[in-house]
Coordinates of C-alpha atoms and ligand atoms in Angstrom, one line a residue:
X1 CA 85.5 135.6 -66.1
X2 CA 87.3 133.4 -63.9
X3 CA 87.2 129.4 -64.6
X4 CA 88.0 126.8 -61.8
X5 CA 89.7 123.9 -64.3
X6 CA 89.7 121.5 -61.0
X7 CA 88.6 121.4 -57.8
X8 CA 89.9 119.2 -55.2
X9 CA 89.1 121.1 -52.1
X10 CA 88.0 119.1 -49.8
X11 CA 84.2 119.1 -47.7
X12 CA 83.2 122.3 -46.4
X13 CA 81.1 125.1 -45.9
X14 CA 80.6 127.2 -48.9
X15 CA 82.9 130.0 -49.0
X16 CA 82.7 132.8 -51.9
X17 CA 84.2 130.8 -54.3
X18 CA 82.7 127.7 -53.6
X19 CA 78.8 126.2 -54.2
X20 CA 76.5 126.3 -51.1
X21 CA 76.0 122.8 -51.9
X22 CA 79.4 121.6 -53.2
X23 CA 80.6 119.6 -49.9
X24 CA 78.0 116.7 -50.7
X25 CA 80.7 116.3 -54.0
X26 CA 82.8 114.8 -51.0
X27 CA 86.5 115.5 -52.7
X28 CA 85.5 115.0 -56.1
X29 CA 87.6 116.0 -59.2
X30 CA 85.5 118.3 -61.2
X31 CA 85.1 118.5 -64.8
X32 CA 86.2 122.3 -66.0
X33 CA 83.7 121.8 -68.5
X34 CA 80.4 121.4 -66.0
X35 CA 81.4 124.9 -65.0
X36 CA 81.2 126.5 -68.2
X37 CA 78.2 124.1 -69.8
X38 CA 76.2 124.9 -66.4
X39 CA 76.9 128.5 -66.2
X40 CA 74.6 131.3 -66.6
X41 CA 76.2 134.1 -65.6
X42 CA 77.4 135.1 -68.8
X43 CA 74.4 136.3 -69.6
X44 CA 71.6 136.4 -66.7
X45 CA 74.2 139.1 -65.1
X46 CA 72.0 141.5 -67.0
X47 CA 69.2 141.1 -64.0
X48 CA 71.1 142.3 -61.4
X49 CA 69.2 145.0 -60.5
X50 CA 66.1 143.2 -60.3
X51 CA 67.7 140.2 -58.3
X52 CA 68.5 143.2 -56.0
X53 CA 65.1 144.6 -56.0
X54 CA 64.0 141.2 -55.3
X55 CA 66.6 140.5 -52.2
X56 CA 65.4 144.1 -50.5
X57 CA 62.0 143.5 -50.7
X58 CA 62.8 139.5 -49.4
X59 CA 64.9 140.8 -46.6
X60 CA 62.7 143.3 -45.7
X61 CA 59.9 140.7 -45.3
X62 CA 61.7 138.4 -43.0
X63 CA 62.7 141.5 -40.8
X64 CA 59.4 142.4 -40.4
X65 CA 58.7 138.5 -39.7
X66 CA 61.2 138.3 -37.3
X67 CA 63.2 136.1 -39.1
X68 CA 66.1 138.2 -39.4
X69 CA 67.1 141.6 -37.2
X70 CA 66.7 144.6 -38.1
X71 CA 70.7 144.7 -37.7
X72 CA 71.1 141.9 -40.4
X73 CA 68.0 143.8 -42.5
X74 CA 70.8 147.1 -42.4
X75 CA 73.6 145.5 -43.0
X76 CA 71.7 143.4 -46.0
X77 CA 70.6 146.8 -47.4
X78 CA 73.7 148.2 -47.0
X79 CA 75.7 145.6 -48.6
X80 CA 73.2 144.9 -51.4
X81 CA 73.3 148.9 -52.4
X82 CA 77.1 149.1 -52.2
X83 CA 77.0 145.8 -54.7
X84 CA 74.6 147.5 -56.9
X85 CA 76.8 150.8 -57.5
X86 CA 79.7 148.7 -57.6
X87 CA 78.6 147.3 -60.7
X88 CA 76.8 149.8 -62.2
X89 CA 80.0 151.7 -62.3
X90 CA 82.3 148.1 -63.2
X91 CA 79.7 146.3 -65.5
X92 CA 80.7 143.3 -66.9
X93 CA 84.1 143.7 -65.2
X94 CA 82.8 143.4 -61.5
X95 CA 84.9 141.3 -59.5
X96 CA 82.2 139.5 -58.3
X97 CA 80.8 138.0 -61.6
X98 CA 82.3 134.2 -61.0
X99 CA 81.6 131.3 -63.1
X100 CA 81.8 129.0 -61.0
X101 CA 79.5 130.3 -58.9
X102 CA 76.9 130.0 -61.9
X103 CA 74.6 132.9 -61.8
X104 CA 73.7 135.8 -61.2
X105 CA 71.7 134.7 -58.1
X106 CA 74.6 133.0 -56.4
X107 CA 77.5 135.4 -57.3
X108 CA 74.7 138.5 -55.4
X109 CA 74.9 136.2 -52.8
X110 CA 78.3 134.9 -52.4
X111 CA 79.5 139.2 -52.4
X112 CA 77.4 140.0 -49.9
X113 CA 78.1 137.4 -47.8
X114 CA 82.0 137.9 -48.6
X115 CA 81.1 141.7 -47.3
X116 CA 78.9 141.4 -44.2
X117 CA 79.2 137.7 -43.4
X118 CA 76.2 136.2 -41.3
X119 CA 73.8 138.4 -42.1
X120 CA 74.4 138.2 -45.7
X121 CA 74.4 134.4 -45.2
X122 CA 70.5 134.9 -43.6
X123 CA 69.1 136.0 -47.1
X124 CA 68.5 133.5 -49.0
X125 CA 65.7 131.9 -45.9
X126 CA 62.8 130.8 -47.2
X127 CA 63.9 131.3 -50.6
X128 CA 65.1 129.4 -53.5
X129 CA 66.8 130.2 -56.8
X130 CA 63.5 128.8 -58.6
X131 CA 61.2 131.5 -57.3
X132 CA 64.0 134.1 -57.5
X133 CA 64.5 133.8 -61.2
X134 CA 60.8 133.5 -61.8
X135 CA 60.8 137.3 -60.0
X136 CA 63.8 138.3 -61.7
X137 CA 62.4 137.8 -65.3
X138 CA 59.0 139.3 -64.5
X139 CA 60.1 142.3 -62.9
X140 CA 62.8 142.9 -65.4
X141 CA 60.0 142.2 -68.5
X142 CA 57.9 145.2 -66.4
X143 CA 60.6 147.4 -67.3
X144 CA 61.6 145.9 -70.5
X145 CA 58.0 146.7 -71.8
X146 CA 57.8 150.3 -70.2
X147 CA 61.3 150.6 -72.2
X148 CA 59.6 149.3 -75.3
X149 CA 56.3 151.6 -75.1
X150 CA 58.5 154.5 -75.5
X151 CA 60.7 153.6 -78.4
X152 CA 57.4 152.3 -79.9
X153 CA 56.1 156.1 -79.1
X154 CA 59.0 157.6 -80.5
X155 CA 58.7 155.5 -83.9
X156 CA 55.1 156.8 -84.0
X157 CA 56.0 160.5 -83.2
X158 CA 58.2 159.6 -86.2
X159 CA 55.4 158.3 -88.5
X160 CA 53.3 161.4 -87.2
X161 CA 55.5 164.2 -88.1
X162 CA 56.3 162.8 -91.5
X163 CA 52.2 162.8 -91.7
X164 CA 52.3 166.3 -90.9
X165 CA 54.3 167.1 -93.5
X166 CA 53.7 164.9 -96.5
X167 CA 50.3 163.5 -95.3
X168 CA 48.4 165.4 -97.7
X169 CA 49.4 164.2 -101.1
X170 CA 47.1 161.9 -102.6
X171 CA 48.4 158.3 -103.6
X172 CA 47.4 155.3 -104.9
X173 CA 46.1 152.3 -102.2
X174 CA 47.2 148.6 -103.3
X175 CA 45.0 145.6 -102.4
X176 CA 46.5 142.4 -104.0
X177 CA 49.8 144.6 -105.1
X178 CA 47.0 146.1 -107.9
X179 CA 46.2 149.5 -108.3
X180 CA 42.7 149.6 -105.6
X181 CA 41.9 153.2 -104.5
X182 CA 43.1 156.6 -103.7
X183 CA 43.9 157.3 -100.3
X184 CA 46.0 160.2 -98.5
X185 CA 49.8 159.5 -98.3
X186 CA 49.1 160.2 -94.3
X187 CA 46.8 158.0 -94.1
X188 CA 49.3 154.8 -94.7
X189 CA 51.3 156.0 -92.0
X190 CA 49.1 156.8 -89.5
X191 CA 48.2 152.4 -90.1
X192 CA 51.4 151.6 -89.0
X193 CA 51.7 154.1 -85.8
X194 CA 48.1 152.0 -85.5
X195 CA 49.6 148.8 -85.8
X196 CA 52.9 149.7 -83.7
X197 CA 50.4 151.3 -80.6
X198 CA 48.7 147.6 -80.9
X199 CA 52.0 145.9 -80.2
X200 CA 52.5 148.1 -77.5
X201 CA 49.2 147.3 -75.8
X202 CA 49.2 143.7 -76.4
X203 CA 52.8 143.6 -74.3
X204 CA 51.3 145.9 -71.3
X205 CA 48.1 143.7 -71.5
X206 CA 50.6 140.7 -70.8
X207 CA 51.8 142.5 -67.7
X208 CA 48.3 142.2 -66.5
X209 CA 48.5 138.8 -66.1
X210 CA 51.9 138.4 -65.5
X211 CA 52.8 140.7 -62.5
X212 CA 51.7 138.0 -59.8
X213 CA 54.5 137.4 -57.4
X214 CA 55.8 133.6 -57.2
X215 CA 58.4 134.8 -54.2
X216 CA 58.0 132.9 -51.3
X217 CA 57.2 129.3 -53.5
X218 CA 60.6 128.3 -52.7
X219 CA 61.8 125.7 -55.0
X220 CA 58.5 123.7 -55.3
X221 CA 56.7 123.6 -52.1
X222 CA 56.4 126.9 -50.6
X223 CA 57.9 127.2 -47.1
X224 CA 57.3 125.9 -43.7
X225 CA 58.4 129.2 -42.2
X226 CA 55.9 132.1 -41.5
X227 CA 57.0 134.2 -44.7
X228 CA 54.4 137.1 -45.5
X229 CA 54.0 136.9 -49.3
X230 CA 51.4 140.0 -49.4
X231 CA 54.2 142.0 -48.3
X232 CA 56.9 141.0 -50.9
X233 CA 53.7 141.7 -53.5
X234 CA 53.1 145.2 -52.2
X235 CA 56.5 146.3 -52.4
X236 CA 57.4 144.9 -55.0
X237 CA 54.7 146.9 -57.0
X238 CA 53.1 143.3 -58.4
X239 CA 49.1 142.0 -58.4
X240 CA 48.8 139.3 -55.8
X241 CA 50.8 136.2 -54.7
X242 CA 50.9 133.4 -56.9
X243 CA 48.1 130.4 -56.1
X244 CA 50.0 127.5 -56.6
X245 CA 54.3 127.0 -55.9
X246 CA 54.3 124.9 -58.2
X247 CA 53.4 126.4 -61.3
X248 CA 54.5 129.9 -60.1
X249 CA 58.4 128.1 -60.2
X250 CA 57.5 125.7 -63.1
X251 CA 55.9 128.3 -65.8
X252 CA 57.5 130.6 -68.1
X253 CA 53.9 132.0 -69.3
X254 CA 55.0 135.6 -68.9
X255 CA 58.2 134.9 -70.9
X256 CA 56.6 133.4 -74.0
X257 CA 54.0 136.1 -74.1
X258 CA 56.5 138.6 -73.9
X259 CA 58.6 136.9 -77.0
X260 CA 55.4 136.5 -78.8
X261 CA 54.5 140.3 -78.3
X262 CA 57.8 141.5 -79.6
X263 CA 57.5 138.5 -82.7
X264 CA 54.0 140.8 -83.4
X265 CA 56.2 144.3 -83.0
X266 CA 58.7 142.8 -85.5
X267 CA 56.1 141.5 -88.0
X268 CA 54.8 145.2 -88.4
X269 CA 58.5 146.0 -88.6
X270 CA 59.4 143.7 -91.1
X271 CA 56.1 144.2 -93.3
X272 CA 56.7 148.7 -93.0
X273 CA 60.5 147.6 -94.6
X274 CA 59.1 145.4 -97.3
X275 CA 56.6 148.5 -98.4
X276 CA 59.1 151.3 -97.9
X277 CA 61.9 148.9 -99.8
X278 CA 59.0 148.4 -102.5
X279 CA 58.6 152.3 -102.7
X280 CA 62.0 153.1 -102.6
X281 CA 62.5 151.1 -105.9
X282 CA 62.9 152.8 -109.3
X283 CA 59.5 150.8 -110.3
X284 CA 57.4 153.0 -107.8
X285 CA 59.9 155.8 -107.1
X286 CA 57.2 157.0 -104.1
X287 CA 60.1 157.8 -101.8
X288 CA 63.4 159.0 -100.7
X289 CA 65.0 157.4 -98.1
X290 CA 68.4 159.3 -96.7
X291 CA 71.1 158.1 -98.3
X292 CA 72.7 157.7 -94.1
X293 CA 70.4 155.0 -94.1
X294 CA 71.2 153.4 -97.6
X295 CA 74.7 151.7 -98.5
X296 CA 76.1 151.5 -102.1
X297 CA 77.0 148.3 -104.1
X298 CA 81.1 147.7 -104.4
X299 CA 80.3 147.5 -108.2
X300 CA 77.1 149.2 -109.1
X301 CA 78.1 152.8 -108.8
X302 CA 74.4 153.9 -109.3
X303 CA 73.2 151.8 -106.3
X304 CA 71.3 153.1 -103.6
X305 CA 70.4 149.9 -101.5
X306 CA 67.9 150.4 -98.8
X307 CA 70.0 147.5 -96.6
X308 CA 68.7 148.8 -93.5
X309 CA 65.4 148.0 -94.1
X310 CA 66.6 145.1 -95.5
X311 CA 67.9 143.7 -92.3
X312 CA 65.1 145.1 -90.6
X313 CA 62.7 142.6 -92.7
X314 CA 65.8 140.1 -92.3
X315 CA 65.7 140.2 -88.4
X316 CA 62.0 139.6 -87.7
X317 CA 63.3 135.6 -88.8
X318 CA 65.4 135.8 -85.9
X319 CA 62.0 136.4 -83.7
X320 CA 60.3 133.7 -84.9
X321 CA 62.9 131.6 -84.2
X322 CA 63.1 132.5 -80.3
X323 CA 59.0 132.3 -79.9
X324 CA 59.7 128.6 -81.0
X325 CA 62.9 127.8 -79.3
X326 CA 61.1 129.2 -76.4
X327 CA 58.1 127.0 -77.0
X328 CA 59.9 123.9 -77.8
X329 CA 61.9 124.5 -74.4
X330 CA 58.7 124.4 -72.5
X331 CA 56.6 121.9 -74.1
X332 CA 58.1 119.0 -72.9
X333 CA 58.8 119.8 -69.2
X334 CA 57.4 118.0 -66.6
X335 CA 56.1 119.8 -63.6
X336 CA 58.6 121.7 -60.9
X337 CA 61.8 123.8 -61.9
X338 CA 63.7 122.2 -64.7
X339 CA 67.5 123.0 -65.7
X340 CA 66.4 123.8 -69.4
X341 CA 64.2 127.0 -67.9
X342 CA 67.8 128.4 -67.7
X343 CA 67.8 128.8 -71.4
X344 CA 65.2 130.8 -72.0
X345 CA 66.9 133.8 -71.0
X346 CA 68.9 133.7 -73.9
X347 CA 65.3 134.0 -75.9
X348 CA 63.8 136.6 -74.0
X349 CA 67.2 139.2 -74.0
X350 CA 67.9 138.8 -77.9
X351 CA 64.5 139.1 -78.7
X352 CA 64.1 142.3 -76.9
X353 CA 68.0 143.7 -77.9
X354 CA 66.8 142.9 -81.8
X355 CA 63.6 144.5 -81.6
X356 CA 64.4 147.2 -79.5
X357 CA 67.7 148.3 -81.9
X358 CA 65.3 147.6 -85.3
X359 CA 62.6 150.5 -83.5
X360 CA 65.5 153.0 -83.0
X361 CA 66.7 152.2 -86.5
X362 CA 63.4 152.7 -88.0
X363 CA 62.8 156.0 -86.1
X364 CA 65.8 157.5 -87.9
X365 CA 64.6 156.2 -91.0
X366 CA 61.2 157.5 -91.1
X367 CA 62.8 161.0 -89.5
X368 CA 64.8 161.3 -92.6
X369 CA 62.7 159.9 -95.0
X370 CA 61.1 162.4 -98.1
X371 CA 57.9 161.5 -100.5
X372 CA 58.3 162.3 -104.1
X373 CA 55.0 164.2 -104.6
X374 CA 55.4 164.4 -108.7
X375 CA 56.5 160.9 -109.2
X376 CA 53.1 159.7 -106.6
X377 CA 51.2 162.2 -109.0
X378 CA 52.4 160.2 -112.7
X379 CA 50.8 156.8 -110.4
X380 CA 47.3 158.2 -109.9
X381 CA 46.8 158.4 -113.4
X382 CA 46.6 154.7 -114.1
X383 CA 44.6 152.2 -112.7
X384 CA 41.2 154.0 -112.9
X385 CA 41.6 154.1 -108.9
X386 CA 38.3 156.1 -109.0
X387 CA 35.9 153.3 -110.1
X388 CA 34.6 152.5 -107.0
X389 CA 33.6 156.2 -106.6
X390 CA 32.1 156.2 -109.6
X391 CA 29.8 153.0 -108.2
X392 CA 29.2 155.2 -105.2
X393 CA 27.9 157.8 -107.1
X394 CA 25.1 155.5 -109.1
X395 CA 24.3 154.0 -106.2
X396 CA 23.2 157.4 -104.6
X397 CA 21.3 157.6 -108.1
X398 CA 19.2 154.7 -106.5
X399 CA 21.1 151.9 -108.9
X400 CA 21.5 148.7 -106.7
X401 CA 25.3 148.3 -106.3
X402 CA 26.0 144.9 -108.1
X403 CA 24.3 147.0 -111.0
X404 CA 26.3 149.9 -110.3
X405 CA 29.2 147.4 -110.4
X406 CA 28.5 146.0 -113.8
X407 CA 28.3 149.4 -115.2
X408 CA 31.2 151.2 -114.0
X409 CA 33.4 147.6 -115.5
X410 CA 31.5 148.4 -119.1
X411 CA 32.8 151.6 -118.9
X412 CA 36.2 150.4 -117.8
X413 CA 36.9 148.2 -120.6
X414 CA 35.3 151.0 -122.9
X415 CA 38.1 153.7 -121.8
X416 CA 40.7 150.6 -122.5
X417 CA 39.3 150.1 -125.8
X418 CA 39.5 154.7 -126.5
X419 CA 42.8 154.6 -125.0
X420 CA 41.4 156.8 -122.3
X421 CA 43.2 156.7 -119.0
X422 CA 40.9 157.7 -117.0
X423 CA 37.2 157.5 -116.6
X424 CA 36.7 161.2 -116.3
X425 CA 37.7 161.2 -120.3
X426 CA 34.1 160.2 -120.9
X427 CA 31.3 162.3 -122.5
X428 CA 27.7 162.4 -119.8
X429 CA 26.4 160.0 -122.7
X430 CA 28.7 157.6 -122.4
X431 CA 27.8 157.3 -118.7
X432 CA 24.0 157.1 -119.8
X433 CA 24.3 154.3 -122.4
X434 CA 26.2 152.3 -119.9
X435 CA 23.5 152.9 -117.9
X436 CA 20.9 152.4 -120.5
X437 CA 22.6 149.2 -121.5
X438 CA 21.5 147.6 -118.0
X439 CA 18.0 149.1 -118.3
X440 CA 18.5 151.8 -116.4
X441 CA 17.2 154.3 -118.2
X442 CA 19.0 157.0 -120.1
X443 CA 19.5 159.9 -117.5
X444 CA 20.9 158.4 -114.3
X445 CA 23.8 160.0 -114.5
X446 CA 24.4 164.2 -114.7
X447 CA 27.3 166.5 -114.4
X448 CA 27.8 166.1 -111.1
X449 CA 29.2 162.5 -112.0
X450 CA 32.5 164.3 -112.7
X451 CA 32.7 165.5 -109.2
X452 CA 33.0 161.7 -107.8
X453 CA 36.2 161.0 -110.4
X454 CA 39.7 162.0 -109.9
X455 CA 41.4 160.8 -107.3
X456 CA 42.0 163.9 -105.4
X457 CA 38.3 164.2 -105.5
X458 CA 37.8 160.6 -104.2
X459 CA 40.2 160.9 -101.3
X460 CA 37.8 163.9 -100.3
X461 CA 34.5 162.4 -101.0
X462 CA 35.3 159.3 -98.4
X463 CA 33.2 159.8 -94.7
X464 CA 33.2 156.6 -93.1
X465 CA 35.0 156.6 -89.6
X466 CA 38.4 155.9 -90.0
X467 CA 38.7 156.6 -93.4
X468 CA 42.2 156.7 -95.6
X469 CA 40.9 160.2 -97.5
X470 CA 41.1 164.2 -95.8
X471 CA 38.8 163.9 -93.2
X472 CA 39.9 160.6 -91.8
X473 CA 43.6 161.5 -91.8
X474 CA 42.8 164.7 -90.1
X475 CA 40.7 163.6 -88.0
X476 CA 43.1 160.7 -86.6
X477 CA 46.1 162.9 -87.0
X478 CA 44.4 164.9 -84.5
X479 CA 43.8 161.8 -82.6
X480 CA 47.3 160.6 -82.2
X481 CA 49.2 164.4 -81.4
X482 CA 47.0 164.4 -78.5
X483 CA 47.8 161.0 -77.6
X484 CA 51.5 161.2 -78.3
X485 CA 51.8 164.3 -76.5
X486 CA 52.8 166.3 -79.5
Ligands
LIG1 N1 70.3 130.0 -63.2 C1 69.0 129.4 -63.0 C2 68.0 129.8 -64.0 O1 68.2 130.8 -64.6 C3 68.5 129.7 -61.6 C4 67.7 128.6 -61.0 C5 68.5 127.4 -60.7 N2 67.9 126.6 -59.8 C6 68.4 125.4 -59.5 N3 67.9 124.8 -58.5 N4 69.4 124.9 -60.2 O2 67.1 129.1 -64.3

């Protein structure tokens, strides 16, 4: 990147390498270090291609206004499509990219004018960096989230293939990190494609709100020139024209909603790592994770770390703090465009970069990733994770269920006391004296009670919609092929 250290060129009309506005410095010696504090173009080069989008659809506006030819409108397309391959094939090393020039906005600018001359120097009528930039980042955060939806879909494909596969071994559910109920192994996964699909909604939803077009605000006033905003809106593919110029140039709305939708993406993230790095450990021994996706210790031969899920967990931190930075930079700004908006690019591109590369990780991990049927089996005989079933099963006797509750805890702490595991270890009359002990009588329960106990016949017994058993796993399974297109 070049870097002016001084400037001593006298008053002029802005030339490629010099600010539109610079002659009002009148001769001034500049400070190298305004160039390089003010810049942006480091890093708001990324929205070329929407700045472009955005400068075609403008120019084609005033043409049809009559406030450009259609000769400048072809040279402008021209020039502006020749720009655009010239840096998709140079990237960051695109003559054009100039500090000095600040941003992405002006360097556009200053090469097409540099290429076609007056008619590039026609553009920017009726226009000002405020409402460009405001365009920029919302047409760029439309494709951002289309990009998003399908790494989210690929992740769940993910989740849903390993459900096809090992969805059908029964495990243990945790509420409170305690041993709660049985549920199927698919079942668990299918809740995270569930939660991922939810973070994928929530950032299309924000599009809904978002997509209104503030071109044609100019930098706080709107314009006094007869610029037709519907048609910039229509093809530009966005809602309506914004209300007020004001707000449209002095809100980042869009911006925070988007950071905040991808802090919600990461939380799921980081929670799935937390579980899998839980079940990964010797303590649970539920799962095999690749060892591609593990690292060893430099003195721990044994060692096995699951460091990618690690960072994974690690990262979401680095979410957070964007949302607030984001926040901060916006709370205290008075109305119009404000320098500090600059900024927030810096949020928004990390915060999709680090969420977008934890998705592809986590798609390779759960690709690669094996349950350890035996060692889930050994779990789901402690815990007695079928008490609740047993309550079910009294309560169909006609026993009120705070009864039925009382009863199936005697007989808990009566298979602790017998060193019985499990509560299908007890005789049909130790069921009825339980039962009998509340006044229940003596024959509520019969042999059928042993058909309610076991965990693999829990996980079959449950029927509610959206169960974690057979029949809710299947039947969501079913649900989410269809809608993955698998
Ligand atoms: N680089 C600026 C930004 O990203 C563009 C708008 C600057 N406008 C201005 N009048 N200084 O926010």
């Amino acid at each position: 990147m070049s870097r002016r250290s001084k400037s001593t060129s006298s008053p002029r009309a802005g030339t490629a390498t010099t600010k539109s506005w610079e002659s009002v410095k009148g001769g001034l010696v500049a400070d190298s270090l305004v160039s390089s504090f003010v810049e942006s173009v480091s890093f708001d080069r990324r929205l070329y291609k929407h700045d472009i989008a955005g400068s075609l659809a403008h120019a084609r506006m005033l043409a049809d206004c009559d406030l450009i030819s259609k000769k400048d409108l072809g040279q402008i397309t021209k020039g502006l499509g020749q720009i655009s391959k010239q840096i998709d094939r140079l990237g960051d090393a695109w003559p054009g990219w100039k500090t000095e020039l600040e941003d992405v906005h002006m360097c556009l600018e200053a090469a097409l004018i540099e290429m076609i001359g007056d008619a590039g120097r026609r553009l920017h009528t009726g226009r000002s960096r405020n409402d460009q930039v405001a365009l920029d980042l919302k047409l760029w955060i439309r494709d951002a989230v289309t990009d998003l939806r399908h790494m989210i879909d690929d992740l769940s494909r993910s989740f849903v293939t390993l459900a096809v596969h090992h969805g059908q071994i029964v495990m243990p559910a945790y509420t409170h990190l305690q041993r709660a109920q049985p549920i199927m192994v698919g079942a668990e996964l299918l809740a995270w494609v569930e939660a991922l699909d939810r973070g994928a909604t929530r950032l299309e939803q924000l599009l809904s709100l978002g997509l209104e077009n503030p071109l044609g605000s100019g930098a706080i006033a709107g314009s006094s020139l007869h610029l037709n905003r519907h048609h910039t809106t229509k093809s530009l593919g966005l809602k309506r024209p914004t209300a007020n110029s004001i707000d449209a140039t002095a809100t980042r709305d869009v911006a925070l909603d988007f950071v905040y939708g991808l802090a919600m993406i990461a939380t799921t993230l980081s929670r799935w790592a937390e579980q899998w790095i839980l079940y990964a450990s010797t303590e649970f021994d539920f799962i095999r994770l690749s060892e591609i996706y593990t690292t060893g210790s430099s003195m721990m031969p044994q060692k096995r770390n699951p460091d990618m899920l690690e960072l994974i967990r690690g990262r979401c931190g680095d979410l957070y703090g964007r949302l607030v930075a984001l926040l901060t930079m916006c709370k205290g700004l008075p109305l119009g465009y404000n320098r500090d908006l600059q900024e927030d690019k810096r949020h928004i591109f990390d915060a999709y970069d680090g969420v977008a590369e934890c998705l592809v990780m986590a798609s390779k991990i759960v690709r690669t990733t094996q349950y350890d049927k035996s060692r889930i089996a050994n779990a789901l005989d402690k815990g007695f994770l079928d008490a609740t079933s047993l309550a079910d099963y009294l309560v169909t006797k006609g026993v009120p269920f705070r009864t039925a509750h009382q009863v199936v805890g005697q007989l808990v702490r009566q298979c602790e006391q017998m060193g019985y595991e499990q509560l299908s270890q007890l005789k049909m009359a130790d069921f009825n004296q339980a039962c009998h002990a509340v006044k229940l009588g003596t024959k509520r329960c019969s042999n059928d009670v042993y058909k309610w106990l076991g965990a693999e016949n829990v996980v079959k017994r449950y029927c509610t919609t959206g169960n974690a058993g057979a029949s809710g796993v299947r039947r969501q399974l079913q649900s989410w092929r269809k809608r993955l297109k698998m």
